[in-house]
Coordinates of C-alpha atoms and ligand atoms in Angstrom, one line a residue:
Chain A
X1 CA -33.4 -60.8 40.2
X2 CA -30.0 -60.0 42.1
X3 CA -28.6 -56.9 41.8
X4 CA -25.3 -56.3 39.1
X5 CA -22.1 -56.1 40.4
X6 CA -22.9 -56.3 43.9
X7 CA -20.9 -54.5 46.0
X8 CA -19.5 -52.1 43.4
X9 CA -19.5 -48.4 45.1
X10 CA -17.3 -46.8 41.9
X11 CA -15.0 -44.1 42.5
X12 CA -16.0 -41.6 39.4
X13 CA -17.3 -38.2 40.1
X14 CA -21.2 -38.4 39.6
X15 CA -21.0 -35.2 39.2
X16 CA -19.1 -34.6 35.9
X17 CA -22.3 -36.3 34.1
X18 CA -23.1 -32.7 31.7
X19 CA -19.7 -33.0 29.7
X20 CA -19.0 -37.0 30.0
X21 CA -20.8 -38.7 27.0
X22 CA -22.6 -42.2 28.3
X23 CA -19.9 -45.0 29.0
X24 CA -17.6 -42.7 29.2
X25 CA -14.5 -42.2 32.3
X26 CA -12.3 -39.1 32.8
X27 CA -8.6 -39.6 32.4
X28 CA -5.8 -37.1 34.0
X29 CA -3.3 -39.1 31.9
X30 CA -3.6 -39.7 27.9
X31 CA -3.5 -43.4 26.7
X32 CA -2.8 -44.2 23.5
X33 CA -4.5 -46.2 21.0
X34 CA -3.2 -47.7 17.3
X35 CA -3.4 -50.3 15.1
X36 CA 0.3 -50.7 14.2
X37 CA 3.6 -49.4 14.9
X38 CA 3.9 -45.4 15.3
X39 CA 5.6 -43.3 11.9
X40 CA 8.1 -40.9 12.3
X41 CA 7.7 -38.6 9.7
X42 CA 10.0 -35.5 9.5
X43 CA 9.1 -32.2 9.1
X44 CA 11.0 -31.5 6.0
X45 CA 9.3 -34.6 4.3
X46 CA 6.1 -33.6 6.0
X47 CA 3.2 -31.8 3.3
X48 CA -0.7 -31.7 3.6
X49 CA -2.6 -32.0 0.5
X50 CA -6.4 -31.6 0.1
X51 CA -8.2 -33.1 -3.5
X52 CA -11.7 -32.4 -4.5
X53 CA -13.3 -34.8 -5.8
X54 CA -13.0 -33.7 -9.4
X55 CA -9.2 -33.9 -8.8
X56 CA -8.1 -31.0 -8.5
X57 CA -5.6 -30.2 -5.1
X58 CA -3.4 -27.7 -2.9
X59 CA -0.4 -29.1 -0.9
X60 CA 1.0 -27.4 1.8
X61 CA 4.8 -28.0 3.2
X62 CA 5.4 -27.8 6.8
X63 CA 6.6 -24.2 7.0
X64 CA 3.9 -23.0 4.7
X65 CA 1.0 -24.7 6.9
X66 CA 2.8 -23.1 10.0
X67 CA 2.7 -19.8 8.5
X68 CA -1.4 -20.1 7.9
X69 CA -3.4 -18.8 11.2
X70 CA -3.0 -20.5 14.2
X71 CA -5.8 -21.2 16.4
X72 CA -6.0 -22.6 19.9
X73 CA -8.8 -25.0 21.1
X74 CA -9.5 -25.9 24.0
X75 CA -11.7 -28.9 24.0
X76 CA -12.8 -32.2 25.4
X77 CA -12.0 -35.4 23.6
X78 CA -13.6 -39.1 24.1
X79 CA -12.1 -42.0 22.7
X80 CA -14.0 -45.6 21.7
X81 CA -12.0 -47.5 24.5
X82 CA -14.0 -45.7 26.8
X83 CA -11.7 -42.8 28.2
X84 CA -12.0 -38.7 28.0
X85 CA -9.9 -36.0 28.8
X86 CA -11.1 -32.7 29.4
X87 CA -9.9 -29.2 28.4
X88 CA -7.2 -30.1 26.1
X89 CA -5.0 -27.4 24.6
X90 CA -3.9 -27.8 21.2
X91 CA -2.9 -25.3 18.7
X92 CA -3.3 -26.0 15.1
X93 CA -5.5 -24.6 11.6
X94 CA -8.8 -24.6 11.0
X95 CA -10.1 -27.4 8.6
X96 CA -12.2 -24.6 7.0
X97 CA -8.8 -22.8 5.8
X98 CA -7.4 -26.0 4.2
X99 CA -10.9 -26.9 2.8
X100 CA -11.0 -23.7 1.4
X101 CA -7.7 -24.8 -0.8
X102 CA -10.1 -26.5 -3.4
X103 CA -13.7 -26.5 -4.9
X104 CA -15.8 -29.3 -3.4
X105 CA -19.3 -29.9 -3.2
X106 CA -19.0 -33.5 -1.8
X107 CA -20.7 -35.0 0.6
X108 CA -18.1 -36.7 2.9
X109 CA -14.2 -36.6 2.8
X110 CA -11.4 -39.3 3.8
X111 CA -9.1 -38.5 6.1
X112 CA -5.6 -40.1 4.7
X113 CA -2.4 -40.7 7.1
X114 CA 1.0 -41.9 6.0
X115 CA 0.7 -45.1 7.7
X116 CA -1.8 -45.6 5.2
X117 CA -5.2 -45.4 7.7
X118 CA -8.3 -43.7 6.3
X119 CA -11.1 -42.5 8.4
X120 CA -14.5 -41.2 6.5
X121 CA -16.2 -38.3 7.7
X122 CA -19.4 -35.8 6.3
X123 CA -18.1 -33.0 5.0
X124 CA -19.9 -30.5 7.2
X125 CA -18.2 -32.2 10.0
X126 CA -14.8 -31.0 9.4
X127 CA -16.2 -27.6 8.0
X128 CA -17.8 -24.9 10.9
X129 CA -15.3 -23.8 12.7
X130 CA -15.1 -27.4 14.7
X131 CA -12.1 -29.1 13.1
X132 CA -8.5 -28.7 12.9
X133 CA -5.3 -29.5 11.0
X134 CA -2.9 -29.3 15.1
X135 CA 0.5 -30.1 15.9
X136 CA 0.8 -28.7 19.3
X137 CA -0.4 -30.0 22.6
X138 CA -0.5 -28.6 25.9
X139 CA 2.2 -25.8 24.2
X140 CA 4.6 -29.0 23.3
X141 CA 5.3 -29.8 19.6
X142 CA 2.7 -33.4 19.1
X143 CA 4.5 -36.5 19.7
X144 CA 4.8 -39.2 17.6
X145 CA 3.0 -41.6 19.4
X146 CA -0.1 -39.3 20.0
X147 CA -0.1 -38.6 16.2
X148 CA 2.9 -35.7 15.2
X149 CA 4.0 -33.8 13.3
X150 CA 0.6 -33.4 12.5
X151 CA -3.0 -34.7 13.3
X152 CA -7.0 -34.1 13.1
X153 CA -8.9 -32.9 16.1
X154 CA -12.5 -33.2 15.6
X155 CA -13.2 -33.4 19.1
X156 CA -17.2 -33.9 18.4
X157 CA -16.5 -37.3 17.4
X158 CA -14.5 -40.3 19.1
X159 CA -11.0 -39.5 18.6
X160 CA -10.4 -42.2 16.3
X161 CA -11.8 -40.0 14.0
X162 CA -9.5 -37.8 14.6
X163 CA -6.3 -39.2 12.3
X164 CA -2.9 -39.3 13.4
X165 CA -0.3 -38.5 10.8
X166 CA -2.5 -37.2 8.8
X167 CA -0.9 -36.4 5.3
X168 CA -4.3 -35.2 3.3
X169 CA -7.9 -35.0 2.8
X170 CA -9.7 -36.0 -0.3
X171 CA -13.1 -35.4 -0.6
X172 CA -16.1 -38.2 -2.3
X173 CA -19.3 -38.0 -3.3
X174 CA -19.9 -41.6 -1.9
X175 CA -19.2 -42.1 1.7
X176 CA -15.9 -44.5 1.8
X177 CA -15.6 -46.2 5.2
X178 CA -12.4 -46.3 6.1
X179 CA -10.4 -48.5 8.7
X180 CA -11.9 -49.0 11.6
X181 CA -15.0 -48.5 10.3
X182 CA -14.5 -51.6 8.0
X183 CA -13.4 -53.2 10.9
X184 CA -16.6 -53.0 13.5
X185 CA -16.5 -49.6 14.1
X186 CA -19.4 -46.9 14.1
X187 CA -19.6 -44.9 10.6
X188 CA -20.0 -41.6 12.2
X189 CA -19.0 -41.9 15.8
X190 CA -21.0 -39.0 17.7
X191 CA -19.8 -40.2 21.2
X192 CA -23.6 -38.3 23.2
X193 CA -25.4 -40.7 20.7
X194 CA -22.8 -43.6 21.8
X195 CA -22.0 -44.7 18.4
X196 CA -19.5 -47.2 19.3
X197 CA -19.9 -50.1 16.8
X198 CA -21.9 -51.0 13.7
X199 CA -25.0 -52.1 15.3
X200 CA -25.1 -48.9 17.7
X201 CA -27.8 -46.8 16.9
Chain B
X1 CA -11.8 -58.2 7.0
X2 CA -14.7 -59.6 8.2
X3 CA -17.2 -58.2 10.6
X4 CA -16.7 -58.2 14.2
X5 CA -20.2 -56.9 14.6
X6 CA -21.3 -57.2 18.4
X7 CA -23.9 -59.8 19.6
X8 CA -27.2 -58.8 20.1
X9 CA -27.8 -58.9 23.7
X10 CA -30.9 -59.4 25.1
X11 CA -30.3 -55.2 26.7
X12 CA -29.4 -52.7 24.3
X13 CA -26.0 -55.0 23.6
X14 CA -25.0 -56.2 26.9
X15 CA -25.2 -59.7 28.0
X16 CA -25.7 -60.8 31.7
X17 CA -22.3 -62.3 32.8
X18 CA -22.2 -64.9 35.7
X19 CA -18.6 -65.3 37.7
X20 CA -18.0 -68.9 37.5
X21 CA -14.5 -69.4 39.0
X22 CA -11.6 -67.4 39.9
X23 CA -7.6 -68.3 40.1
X24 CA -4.4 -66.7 40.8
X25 CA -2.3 -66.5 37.8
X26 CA 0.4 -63.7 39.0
X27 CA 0.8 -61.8 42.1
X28 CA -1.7 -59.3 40.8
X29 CA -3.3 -61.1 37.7
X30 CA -6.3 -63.0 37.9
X31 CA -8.7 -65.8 35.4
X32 CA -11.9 -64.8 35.7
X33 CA -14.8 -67.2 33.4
X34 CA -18.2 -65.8 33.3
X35 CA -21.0 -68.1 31.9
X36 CA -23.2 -65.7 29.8
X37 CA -25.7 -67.5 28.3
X38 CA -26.5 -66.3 24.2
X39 CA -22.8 -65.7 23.6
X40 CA -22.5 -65.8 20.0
X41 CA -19.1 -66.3 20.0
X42 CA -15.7 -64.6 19.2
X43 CA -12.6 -64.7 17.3
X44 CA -8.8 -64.9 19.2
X45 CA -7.5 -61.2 20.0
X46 CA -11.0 -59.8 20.3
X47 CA -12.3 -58.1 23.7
X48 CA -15.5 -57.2 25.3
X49 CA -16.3 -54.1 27.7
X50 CA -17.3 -55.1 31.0
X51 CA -20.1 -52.9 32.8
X52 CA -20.7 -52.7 36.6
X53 CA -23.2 -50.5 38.0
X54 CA -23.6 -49.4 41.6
X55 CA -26.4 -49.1 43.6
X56 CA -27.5 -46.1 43.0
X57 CA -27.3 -46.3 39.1
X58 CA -23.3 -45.2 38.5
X59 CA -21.9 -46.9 36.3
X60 CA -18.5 -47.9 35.2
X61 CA -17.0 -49.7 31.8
X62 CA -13.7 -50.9 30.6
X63 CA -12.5 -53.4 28.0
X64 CA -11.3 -56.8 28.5
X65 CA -9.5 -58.8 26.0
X66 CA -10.4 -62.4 25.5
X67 CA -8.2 -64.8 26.9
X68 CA -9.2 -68.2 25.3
X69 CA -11.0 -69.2 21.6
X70 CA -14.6 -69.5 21.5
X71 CA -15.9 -72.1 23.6
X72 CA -20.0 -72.3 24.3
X73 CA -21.3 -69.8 26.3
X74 CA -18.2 -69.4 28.6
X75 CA -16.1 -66.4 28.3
X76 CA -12.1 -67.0 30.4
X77 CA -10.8 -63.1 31.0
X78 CA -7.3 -62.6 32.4
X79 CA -7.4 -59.1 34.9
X80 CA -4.1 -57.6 36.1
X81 CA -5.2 -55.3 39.3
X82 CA -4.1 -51.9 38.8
X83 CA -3.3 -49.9 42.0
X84 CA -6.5 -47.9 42.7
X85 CA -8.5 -49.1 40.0
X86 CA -11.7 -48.4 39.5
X87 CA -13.0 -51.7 38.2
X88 CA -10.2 -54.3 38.0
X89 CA -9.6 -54.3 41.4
X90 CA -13.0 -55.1 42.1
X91 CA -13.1 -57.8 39.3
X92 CA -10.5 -59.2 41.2
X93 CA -11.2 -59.0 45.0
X94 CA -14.7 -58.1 45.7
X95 CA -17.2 -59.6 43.0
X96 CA -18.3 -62.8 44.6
X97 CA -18.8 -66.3 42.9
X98 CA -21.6 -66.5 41.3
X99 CA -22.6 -62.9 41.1
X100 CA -23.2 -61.4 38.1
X101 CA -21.7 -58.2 35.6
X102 CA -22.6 -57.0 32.2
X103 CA -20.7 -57.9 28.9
X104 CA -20.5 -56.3 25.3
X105 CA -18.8 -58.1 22.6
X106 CA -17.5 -59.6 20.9
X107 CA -15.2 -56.2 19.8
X108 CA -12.5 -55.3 17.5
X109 CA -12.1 -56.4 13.9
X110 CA -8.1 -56.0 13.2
X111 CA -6.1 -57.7 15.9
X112 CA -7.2 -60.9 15.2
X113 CA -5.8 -64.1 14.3
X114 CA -7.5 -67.3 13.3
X115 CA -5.9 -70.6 12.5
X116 CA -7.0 -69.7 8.8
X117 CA -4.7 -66.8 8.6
X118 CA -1.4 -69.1 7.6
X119 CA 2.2 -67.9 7.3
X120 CA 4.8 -67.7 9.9
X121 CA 3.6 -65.5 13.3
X122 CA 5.1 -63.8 16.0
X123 CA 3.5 -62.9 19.3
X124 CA 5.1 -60.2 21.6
X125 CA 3.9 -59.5 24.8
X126 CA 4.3 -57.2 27.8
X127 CA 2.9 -58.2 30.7
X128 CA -0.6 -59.2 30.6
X129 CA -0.8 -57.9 27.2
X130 CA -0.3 -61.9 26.9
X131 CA -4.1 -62.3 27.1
X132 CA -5.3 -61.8 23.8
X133 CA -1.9 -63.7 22.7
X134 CA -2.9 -66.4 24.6
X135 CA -6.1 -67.1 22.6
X136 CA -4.5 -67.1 19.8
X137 CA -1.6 -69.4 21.0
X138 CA -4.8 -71.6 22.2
X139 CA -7.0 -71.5 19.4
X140 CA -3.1 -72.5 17.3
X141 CA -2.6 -75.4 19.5
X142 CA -6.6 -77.3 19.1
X143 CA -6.0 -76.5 15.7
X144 CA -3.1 -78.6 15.4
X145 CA 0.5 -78.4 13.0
X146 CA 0.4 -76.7 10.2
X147 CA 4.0 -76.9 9.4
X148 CA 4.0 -72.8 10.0
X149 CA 6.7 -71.3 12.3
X150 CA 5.4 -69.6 16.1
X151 CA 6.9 -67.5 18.7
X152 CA 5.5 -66.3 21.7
X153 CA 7.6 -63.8 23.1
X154 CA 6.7 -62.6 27.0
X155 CA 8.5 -59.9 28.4
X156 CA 7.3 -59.7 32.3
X157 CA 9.0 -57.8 35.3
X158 CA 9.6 -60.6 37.4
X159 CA 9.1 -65.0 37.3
X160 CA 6.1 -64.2 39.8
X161 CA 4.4 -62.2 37.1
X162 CA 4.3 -64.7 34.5
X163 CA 1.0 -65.4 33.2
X164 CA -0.4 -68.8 32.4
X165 CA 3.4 -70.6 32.7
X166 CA 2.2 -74.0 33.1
X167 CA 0.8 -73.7 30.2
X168 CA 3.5 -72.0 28.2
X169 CA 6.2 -74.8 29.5
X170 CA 3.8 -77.5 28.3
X171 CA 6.5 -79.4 26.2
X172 CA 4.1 -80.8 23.0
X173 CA 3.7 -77.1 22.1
X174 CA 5.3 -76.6 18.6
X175 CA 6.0 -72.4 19.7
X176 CA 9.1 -71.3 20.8
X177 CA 8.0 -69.9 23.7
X178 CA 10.6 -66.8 25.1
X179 CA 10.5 -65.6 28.8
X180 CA 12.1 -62.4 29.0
X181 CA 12.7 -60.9 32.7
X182 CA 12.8 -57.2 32.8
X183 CA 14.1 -56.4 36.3
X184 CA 14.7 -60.0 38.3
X185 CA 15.4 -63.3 36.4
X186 CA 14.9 -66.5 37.9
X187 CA 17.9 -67.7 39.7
X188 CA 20.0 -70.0 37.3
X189 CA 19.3 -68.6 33.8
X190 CA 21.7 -68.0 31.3
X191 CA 20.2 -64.2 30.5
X192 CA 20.5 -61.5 33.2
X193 CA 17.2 -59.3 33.3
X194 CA 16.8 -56.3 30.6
X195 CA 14.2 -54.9 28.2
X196 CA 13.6 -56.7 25.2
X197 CA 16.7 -56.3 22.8
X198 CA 17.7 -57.1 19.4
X199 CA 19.2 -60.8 20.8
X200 CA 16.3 -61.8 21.9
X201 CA 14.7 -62.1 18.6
X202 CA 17.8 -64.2 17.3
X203 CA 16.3 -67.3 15.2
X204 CA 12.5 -65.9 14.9
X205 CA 10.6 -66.0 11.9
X206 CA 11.4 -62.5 10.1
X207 CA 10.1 -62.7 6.6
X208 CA 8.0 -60.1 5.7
X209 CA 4.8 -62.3 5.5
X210 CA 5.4 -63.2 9.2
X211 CA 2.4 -62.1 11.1
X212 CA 3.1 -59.8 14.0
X213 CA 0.8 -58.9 17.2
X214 CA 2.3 -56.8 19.6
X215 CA 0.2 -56.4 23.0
X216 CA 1.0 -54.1 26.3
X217 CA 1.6 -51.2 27.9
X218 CA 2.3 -48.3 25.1
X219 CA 6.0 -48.3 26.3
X220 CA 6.5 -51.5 25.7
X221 CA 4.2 -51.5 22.8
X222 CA 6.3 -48.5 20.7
X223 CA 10.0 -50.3 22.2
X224 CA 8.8 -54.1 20.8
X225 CA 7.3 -52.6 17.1
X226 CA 10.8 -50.3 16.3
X227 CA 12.4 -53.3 17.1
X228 CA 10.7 -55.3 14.6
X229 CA 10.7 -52.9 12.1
X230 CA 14.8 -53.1 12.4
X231 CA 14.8 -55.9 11.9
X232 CA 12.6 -55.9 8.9
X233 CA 9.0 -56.3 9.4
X234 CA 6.9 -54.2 7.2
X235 CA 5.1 -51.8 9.2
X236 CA 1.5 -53.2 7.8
X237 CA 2.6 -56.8 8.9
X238 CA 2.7 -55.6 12.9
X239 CA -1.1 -55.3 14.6
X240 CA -0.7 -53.5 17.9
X241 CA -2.9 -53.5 20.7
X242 CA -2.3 -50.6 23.7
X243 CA -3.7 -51.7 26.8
X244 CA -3.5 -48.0 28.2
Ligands
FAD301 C1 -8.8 -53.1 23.9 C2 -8.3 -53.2 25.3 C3 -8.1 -54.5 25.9 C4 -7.7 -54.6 27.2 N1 -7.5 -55.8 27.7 C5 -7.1 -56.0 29.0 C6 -6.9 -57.3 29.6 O1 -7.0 -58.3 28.9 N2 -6.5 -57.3 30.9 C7 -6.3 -56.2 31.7 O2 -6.0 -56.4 32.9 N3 -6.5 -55.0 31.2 C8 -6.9 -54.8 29.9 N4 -7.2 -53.6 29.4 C9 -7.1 -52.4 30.3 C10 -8.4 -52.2 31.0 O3 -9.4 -51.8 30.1 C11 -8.4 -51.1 32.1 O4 -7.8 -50.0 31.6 C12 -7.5 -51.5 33.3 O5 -8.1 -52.7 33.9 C13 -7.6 -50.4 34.4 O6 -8.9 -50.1 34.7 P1 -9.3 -49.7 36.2 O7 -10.7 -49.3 36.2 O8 -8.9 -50.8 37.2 O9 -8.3 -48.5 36.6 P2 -8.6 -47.0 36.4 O10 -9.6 -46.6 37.4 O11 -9.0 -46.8 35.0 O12 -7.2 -46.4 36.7 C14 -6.0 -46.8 35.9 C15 -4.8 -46.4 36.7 O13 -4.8 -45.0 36.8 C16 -4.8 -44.6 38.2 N5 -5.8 -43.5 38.4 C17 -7.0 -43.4 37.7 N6 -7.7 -42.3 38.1 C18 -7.0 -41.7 39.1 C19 -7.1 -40.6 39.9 N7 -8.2 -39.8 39.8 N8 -6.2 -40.3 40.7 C20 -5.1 -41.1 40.8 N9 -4.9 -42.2 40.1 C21 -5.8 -42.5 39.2 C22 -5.2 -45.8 39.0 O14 -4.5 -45.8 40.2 C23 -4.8 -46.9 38.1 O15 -3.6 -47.4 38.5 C24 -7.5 -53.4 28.0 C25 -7.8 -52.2 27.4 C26 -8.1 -52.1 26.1 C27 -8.4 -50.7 25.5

């Protein structure tokens, strides 16, 4: 049988193989993906809420999610559409802190933004130390189009997991799928398993 | 919504993908048509992820939005080269007739639009964000009139980087088809070249039901949605896709 792409030499580093997940590229710049047009949502009409799943919740405003601690991860993120960027700076709260706001014993939790997209994730993803509520990047208030005021960084899993404009989590006992996963999209989206779409592994 | 599941190919999900032909549309943009035999088919605005692998087992992967409806087991691409490219430059220049890359698809579930899906609709492109416009223009035209409004808006730098204008000016279309010249307007023309404004959506479908699909660059992509939401569009009637 021929070869594939014959004459194809690539220009990626083969060397970057240890942090780039399979089918992945590295990126220098930081490409945006959304289903719809980008929210502006001030920071004086900006709050967070979290809601167990036996209803109660905790809302924070924008100053009083500021004033929480601030950490700063450094971290390498992979998107679906096939790019990652390496060593990332963001600044932001631990998930942990916010989870903390309620009782929950529930398995997963949906991610809720004000553009009204919903991404589903297990609960002990966004617990651990490995999740955050950020609105900084690269030491520059977030953007709009790359998801501020405010926005998930779950860098473990492709970034659309990761909401933009987020406005909440509410944790379920049943795992919800949420937008792109109803729409072809892997339910848990570990990028080193290569969890692209439904049928993926 | 209904699944977009990707075929089963016969390799872990990629298909073997032939190079049939190979023409010029812009300066820089290119049809490609792969035969790829098991194709199970696709909906318009849906892409696939093209694979090419070197020689000594490197391997490189990018998406690629479908440029016409379903049709058998042939697949019509449309590639703009971008300077120092990894792969569209080689999709372009260097893989020959005949030879052969690996597909995935069909993918994406939300920017989609099927004849099925009535009420007025409004296409804005950017460049070759036309692509996935262009199958649904396509699969709007076999399907004949329905009596529902279309407007295919293409905003391009330059009359040499218009994609598929033949096919755009072909005058038993129904669409009102808008050329919108950025930096250099063909000579003659009655409007002098600028970004997409307000004007240029004069007399287009704008009730809320009206479909929209934006495709492009981001820029363009954020510029074309505020737009329509000023001039009414509910943000959850605008599907965006961001080619990067
Ligand atoms: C859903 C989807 C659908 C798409 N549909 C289409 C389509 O229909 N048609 C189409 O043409 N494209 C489409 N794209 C974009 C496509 O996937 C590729 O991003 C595009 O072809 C560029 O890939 P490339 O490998 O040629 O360039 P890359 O190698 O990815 O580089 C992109 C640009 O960045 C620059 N660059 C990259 N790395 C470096 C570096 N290390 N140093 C300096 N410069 C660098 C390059 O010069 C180049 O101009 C789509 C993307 C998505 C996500």
């Amino acid at each position: 049988m021929a070869s594939l792409s014959p004459g194809f030499h690539g220009r990626g580093s083969r060397s970057l193989v240890e942090r780039l997940p399979p089918g992945q590229y590295p990126t220098e710049s930081f490409p945006v993906l959304s289903a719809g047009p980008t929210p502006h949502v001030p920071t004086d009409r900006w709050s967070f809420t979290v809601t167990g799943e036996n209803g109660g919740s905790r809302s924070w405003t924008w100053d009083e999610m500021r004033a929480l601690p601030q950490e700063q991860p450094v971290v390498d993120i992979h998107c679906v559409t096939r790019w990652s960027k390496f060593d990332t700076r963001w600044e932001g709260v631990s998930l942990d802190v916010l989870a903390a706001g309620v009782e929950t014993s529930a398995g997963f939790v949906v991610a809720e933004s004000f553009d009204g997209y919903t991404t589903n994730l297990p609960r002990a993803d966004v617990t651990g130390g490995r999740a955050w509520l950020v609105h900084s990047f690269d030491g520059y208030p977030l953007s709009p189009d790359h998801g501020g005021p405010a926005r998930l960084l779950i860098p473990h899993l492709y970034f659309w997991k990761s909401a933009k404009w987020v406005k909440g989590l509410r944790f379920t006992t049943e795992d919800e799928p949420g937008f792109w996963e109803r729409a072809g999209y892997h339910d848990y989206g570990d990028p080193w398993r290569e969890q692209r779409y439904w049928n993926d592994a | 919504m209904s699944a977009p599941t990707p075929g089963r190919g016969p390799s872990g999900g990629w298909w073997r993908a032939r190079l049939t032909s190979r023409e010029g549309q812009t300066t820089t943009g290119r049809t490609l048509r792969f035969d790829v035999p098991g194709w199970p088919g696709h909906r318009p605005g849906q892409h696939l992820d093209v694979r090419l692998t070197a020689d000594d087992g490197y391997q490189a992967v990018r998406s690629y939005s479908l440029a016409a409806p379903a049709a058998g087991e042939t697949v019509e691409l449309g590639v703009q080269t971008a300077p120092d490219g990894e792969v569209s430059p080689y999709l372009n220049e260097i893989l020959p007739l005949g030879a052969e890359v690996e597909v995935k698809g069909p993918l994406g579930g939300w920017f989609v639009w099927t004849p099925e899906d009535r009420g007025p609709l409004l296409l804005v492109a950017g460049g070759c964000g036309v692509v996935p416009l262009m199958a649904m223009l396509r699969a709007r035209r076999a399907a004949g009139a329905t009596g529902d409004p279309c407007a295919l808006l293409c905003s391009v730098r330059a009359p040499d980087e218009l994609w598929y204008a033949k096919e755009l000016a072909d005058p038993t279309g129904t669409e009102d088809v808008r050329l919108l010249y950025t930096r250099q307007a063909p000579p003659g023309g009655d409007r002098p070249a600028h970004r997409l404004a307000p004007d240029d959506l004069e007399g287009l479908p704008a009730s809320p039901e009206t479909r929209c699909y934006v495709c492009g660059p981001t820029g363009f992509v954020e510029h074309a949605t505020a737009l329509l939401q000023s001039r009414g569009h509910p943000p959850g009637s605008i599907r965006t896709e961001r080619f990067g």
